[in-house]
Amino acid sequence: MQPDQLVQFVQTQLEDIKARDIVTLSVGEKASFTDYMVICSGNSSRHVRSIAEHINKESKARELDILGIEGTDVGEWALIDLGDVVVHVMTDDTRDLYQLEKLWAEED
């Protein structure tokens, strides 16, 4: 799957499971490990875990390579590494604390 198609797949899956505040950042020029980051919020740690598990399940169903999945045990911040796309699912407090959008935002 091409990176743009993978981003669209991830966004669709996130919308299906009611993830909030979905932001997609193109980081290919800043990072050597991925082309895109998709950041979203869950309503609770349980929702964060459910979102991550849903992405994992749907990715496997489409035989996509999952390079890693972290954080599903606690649920404050889950990360799903799909290679060209890294998905960050966070509670609101964790997202506010780390502010990944500001860290990886494209410079004007």
Coordinates of C-alpha atoms in Angstrom, one line a residue:
M1 CA 0.0 0.0 0.0
Q2 CA 1.4 3.4 -0.9
P3 CA 1.9 5.9 1.9
D4 CA -1.0 8.2 0.9
Q5 CA -3.3 5.1 0.7
L6 CA -2.1 4.0 4.1
V7 CA -2.8 7.4 5.6
Q8 CA -6.4 7.3 4.2
F9 CA -6.8 3.7 5.6
V10 CA -5.7 4.8 9.0
Q11 CA -7.9 7.9 9.0
T12 CA -10.9 5.9 8.0
Q13 CA -10.3 3.3 10.7
L14 CA -9.9 6.1 13.3
E15 CA -13.2 7.7 12.2
D16 CA -15.0 4.4 12.4
I17 CA -14.0 3.9 16.0
K18 CA -14.8 7.5 17.0
A19 CA -11.3 8.8 17.6
R20 CA -11.3 12.6 18.1
D21 CA -9.2 15.5 16.8
I22 CA -7.4 13.5 14.1
V23 CA -4.4 15.3 12.7
T24 CA -2.1 14.1 10.0
L25 CA 1.5 15.5 9.7
S26 CA 3.8 14.9 6.8
V27 CA 7.2 14.4 8.5
G28 CA 9.2 12.7 5.8
E29 CA 11.6 15.6 5.4
K30 CA 12.2 15.8 9.2
A31 CA 12.3 12.1 10.1
S32 CA 14.1 9.1 8.6
F33 CA 11.8 6.5 10.2
T34 CA 8.4 7.5 8.7
D35 CA 6.6 9.7 6.2
Y36 CA 3.5 10.5 8.2
M37 CA 2.3 10.8 11.7
V38 CA -1.3 10.5 12.5
I39 CA -2.3 11.8 16.0
C40 CA -5.7 11.4 17.6
S41 CA -7.4 11.4 20.9
G42 CA -9.5 8.9 22.8
N43 CA -12.1 9.7 25.4
S44 CA -10.4 7.5 28.1
S45 CA -7.6 5.1 28.5
R46 CA -10.0 2.3 27.6
H47 CA -10.9 4.1 24.4
V48 CA -7.2 4.7 23.6
R49 CA -6.6 0.9 23.9
S50 CA -9.7 0.1 21.8
I51 CA -8.6 2.4 19.1
A52 CA -5.1 0.9 19.0
E53 CA -6.5 -2.6 19.0
H54 CA -8.9 -1.7 16.2
I55 CA -6.1 -0.3 14.0
N56 CA -4.0 -3.4 14.7
K57 CA -6.8 -5.8 13.9
E58 CA -7.8 -4.0 10.7
S59 CA -4.2 -3.8 9.6
K60 CA -3.7 -7.5 10.1
A61 CA -6.9 -8.2 8.2
R62 CA -5.4 -6.4 5.2
E63 CA -2.1 -8.1 5.7
L64 CA -0.3 -4.8 6.3
D65 CA 3.1 -4.9 8.1
I66 CA 2.9 -3.8 11.7
L67 CA 6.4 -2.9 12.8
G68 CA 5.4 -2.3 16.4
I69 CA 2.6 -1.5 18.8
E70 CA 3.2 0.0 22.2
G71 CA 1.2 1.4 25.1
T72 CA -1.9 -0.7 25.0
D73 CA -1.3 -1.9 28.5
V74 CA -1.7 1.5 30.2
G75 CA -3.7 3.3 27.6
E76 CA -2.5 6.9 28.1
W77 CA -0.6 6.8 24.8
A78 CA -0.6 4.0 22.3
L79 CA 1.7 3.9 19.3
I80 CA 1.1 1.8 16.2
D81 CA 4.1 1.7 13.7
L82 CA 3.0 0.9 10.2
G83 CA 6.3 1.9 8.7
D84 CA 5.3 4.8 6.4
V85 CA 2.7 5.9 8.9
V86 CA 3.1 6.1 12.7
V87 CA -0.2 6.4 14.6
H88 CA -0.3 8.1 18.1
V89 CA -3.5 7.6 20.1
M90 CA -3.6 9.6 23.4
T91 CA -5.8 10.8 26.1
D92 CA -6.4 14.5 26.1
D93 CA -4.1 15.1 29.1
T94 CA -1.2 13.2 27.5
R95 CA -1.7 14.9 24.2
D96 CA -1.7 18.3 25.9
L97 CA 1.5 17.4 27.8
Y98 CA 3.6 16.2 24.9
Q99 CA 2.2 18.5 22.2
L100 CA 3.4 16.4 19.3
E101 CA 1.7 18.6 16.7
K102 CA 3.9 21.5 17.8
L103 CA 7.0 19.3 17.9
W104 CA 6.6 18.0 14.4
A105 CA 4.7 20.9 12.8
E106 CA 6.0 22.1 9.5
E107 CA 7.8 25.4 9.7
D108 CA 6.3 28.3 8.0

